[in-house]
Coordinates of C-alpha atoms in Angstrom, one line a residue:
M28 CA 171.6 152.4 -19.7
S29 CA 168.3 153.4 -21.3
R30 CA 166.7 151.2 -23.9
P31 CA 166.6 154.0 -26.6
F32 CA 170.3 154.8 -26.0
T33 CA 171.1 151.1 -26.3
R34 CA 169.2 150.8 -29.6
L35 CA 170.9 153.9 -30.9
L36 CA 174.3 152.6 -29.9
A37 CA 173.7 149.3 -31.6
C38 CA 172.4 151.1 -34.7
F39 CA 175.7 153.0 -35.1
L40 CA 177.8 150.0 -34.4
L41 CA 176.0 148.2 -37.2
L42 CA 176.2 151.3 -39.4
G43 CA 180.0 150.9 -39.2
L44 CA 179.7 147.3 -40.3
L45 CA 177.5 148.3 -43.3
L46 CA 180.1 150.7 -44.5
V47 CA 183.0 148.3 -44.4
P48 CA 183.8 146.7 -47.8
P49 CA 182.3 143.2 -48.2
P50 CA 185.7 141.4 -48.5
I51 CA 186.6 142.3 -44.9
R52 CA 183.1 142.3 -43.4
S53 CA 183.7 139.2 -41.4
E54 CA 187.2 140.1 -40.2
D55 CA 187.8 141.4 -36.7
A56 CA 187.7 145.2 -36.5
T57 CA 191.1 147.0 -36.4
G58 CA 192.0 150.4 -35.1
L59 CA 190.0 152.9 -33.2
R60 CA 187.0 154.7 -34.7
Q61 CA 184.9 157.4 -33.0
L62 CA 181.4 156.3 -32.0
R63 CA 178.9 158.8 -33.3
T64 CA 175.4 159.2 -31.9
I65 CA 172.5 160.8 -33.7
P66 CA 168.7 160.5 -33.5
L67 CA 167.3 157.7 -35.6
S68 CA 165.4 160.3 -37.6
K69 CA 168.7 161.4 -39.1
L70 CA 169.9 157.9 -40.0
D71 CA 168.9 158.2 -43.6
A72 CA 171.4 161.0 -44.1
L73 CA 174.3 158.6 -43.2
L74 CA 173.2 155.6 -45.3
P75 CA 173.6 155.1 -49.1
V76 CA 170.8 156.5 -51.1
G77 CA 168.0 153.9 -51.6
T78 CA 168.8 152.0 -48.3
H79 CA 165.7 150.4 -46.8
V80 CA 165.7 151.0 -43.0
L81 CA 164.0 147.9 -41.5
I82 CA 163.4 149.1 -37.9
E83 CA 159.7 149.8 -37.8
R84 CA 157.1 147.0 -38.2
N85 CA 155.5 148.5 -41.3
A86 CA 158.9 148.7 -43.1
I87 CA 159.8 145.1 -42.2
E88 CA 156.4 143.9 -43.4
A89 CA 156.7 145.9 -46.7
F90 CA 160.1 144.3 -47.3
L91 CA 158.6 140.8 -46.7
V92 CA 155.7 141.5 -49.0
A93 CA 158.1 142.6 -51.7
L94 CA 160.2 139.5 -51.1
E95 CA 157.5 136.8 -50.7
G96 CA 154.1 138.3 -51.3
V97 CA 152.2 136.6 -48.4
P98 CA 153.2 135.1 -45.1
P99 CA 153.6 131.3 -44.8
D100 CA 150.7 129.3 -43.4
W101 CA 152.3 128.8 -40.0
A102 CA 149.3 126.9 -38.6
T103 CA 149.8 124.2 -41.2
V104 CA 153.6 124.2 -40.8
Y105 CA 153.5 123.9 -37.0
G106 CA 150.4 121.8 -36.6
H107 CA 150.1 121.1 -32.9
G108 CA 153.6 122.4 -32.0
H109 CA 157.3 121.7 -32.4
H110 CA 156.8 118.0 -31.4
D111 CA 153.9 117.4 -33.9
L112 CA 154.6 114.5 -36.2
G113 CA 156.0 115.8 -39.5
H114 CA 156.8 119.3 -38.1
D115 CA 160.5 119.2 -39.0
E116 CA 159.8 117.9 -42.5
R117 CA 157.1 120.5 -43.2
L118 CA 159.4 123.3 -42.0
F119 CA 162.3 122.0 -44.0
N120 CA 160.1 121.8 -47.2
L121 CA 158.7 125.3 -46.5
N122 CA 162.3 126.7 -46.2
R123 CA 163.4 125.1 -49.4
E124 CA 160.3 126.4 -51.3
R125 CA 160.9 129.9 -49.9
D126 CA 164.6 129.8 -50.9
A127 CA 163.7 128.7 -54.4
A128 CA 161.1 131.4 -54.8
R129 CA 163.5 134.1 -53.6
E130 CA 166.3 133.2 -56.0
E131 CA 165.5 135.6 -58.8
N132 CA 163.8 138.3 -56.6
L133 CA 165.5 141.7 -57.1
V134 CA 164.6 142.6 -53.5
L135 CA 167.6 140.5 -52.4
N136 CA 169.8 143.2 -54.1
W137 CA 168.4 146.0 -51.9
H138 CA 170.6 147.7 -49.4
V139 CA 169.0 147.3 -46.0
A140 CA 169.8 148.5 -42.5
F141 CA 168.4 147.2 -39.2
V142 CA 169.0 147.6 -35.5
W143 CA 170.6 145.2 -33.0
P144 CA 170.7 146.2 -29.4
G145 CA 174.2 146.3 -27.9
E146 CA 175.1 146.1 -24.2
L147 CA 178.4 147.0 -22.7
S148 CA 179.8 143.8 -21.2
Q149 CA 183.0 143.5 -19.2
F150 CA 185.8 146.1 -18.9
D151 CA 189.1 145.0 -20.4
P152 CA 191.9 146.8 -18.5
D153 CA 194.5 146.0 -21.2
T154 CA 192.6 147.8 -24.0
K155 CA 190.9 150.2 -21.5
S156 CA 187.6 149.4 -23.2
Y157 CA 184.4 147.5 -22.8
T158 CA 183.5 144.5 -24.8
V159 CA 180.1 144.9 -26.6
A160 CA 177.6 142.1 -26.6
I161 CA 175.3 142.4 -29.6
G162 CA 172.3 140.3 -30.6
P163 CA 169.3 140.5 -32.9
V164 CA 166.0 142.1 -32.1
F165 CA 163.0 139.9 -32.4
N166 CA 160.4 142.0 -34.3
S167 CA 156.7 141.0 -34.0
T168 CA 155.0 141.2 -37.4
G169 CA 152.1 139.8 -39.3
W170 CA 154.6 137.3 -40.6
G171 CA 155.5 136.1 -37.1
M172 CA 158.7 136.9 -35.2
V173 CA 161.3 138.4 -37.6
R174 CA 165.0 138.8 -36.8
F175 CA 167.9 139.8 -39.0
K176 CA 171.3 138.2 -38.6
P177 CA 174.5 138.2 -40.6
E178 CA 176.3 135.1 -41.7
E179 CA 179.5 136.3 -39.9
F180 CA 180.2 139.0 -37.4
P181 CA 183.4 140.6 -36.0
S182 CA 184.2 139.1 -32.6
N183 CA 186.2 142.0 -31.1
L184 CA 183.8 145.0 -30.9
R185 CA 184.9 147.4 -28.1
V186 CA 183.8 150.7 -26.8
R187 CA 186.3 153.0 -25.1
P188 CA 185.0 155.8 -22.9
N189 CA 185.8 159.4 -23.9
R190 CA 188.4 160.7 -21.4
N191 CA 186.8 164.2 -21.6
L192 CA 183.4 163.0 -20.3
P193 CA 182.5 164.2 -16.8
V194 CA 182.4 161.4 -14.2

């Protein structure tokens, strides 16, 4: 499966999650839904007006600038690496400071969309579908490596091939 197709597939799987009402967002998916594929250039037409699409580096960095202003001083936080004396405490303190500074920021009310790559995993003969393994993309930015992850995620995503597709 090609990388662009995989990204597009994951984007639409996530789009379905974005459109599910929040009270059931962490529940396992129920029923069958048709998987739609479109070019990423048409993604805005499917999303609610005002949604910030965080796929490209520039859009991700603009979101982070609006959220925090400037990147953290990673050199000071990391020192000489993960095993540097005081590293954990510096990182813990930085995270608490960032959380406190973000509390009243209206950017946290933005609707955002991002891409996770999805890969078809094993075939389940009982459901006649493939399980989907999805994980976050690590995006290289001026802020360091950025990834987006939900607090909870449905555990039973499946893809069933269309019977009418030529073999």
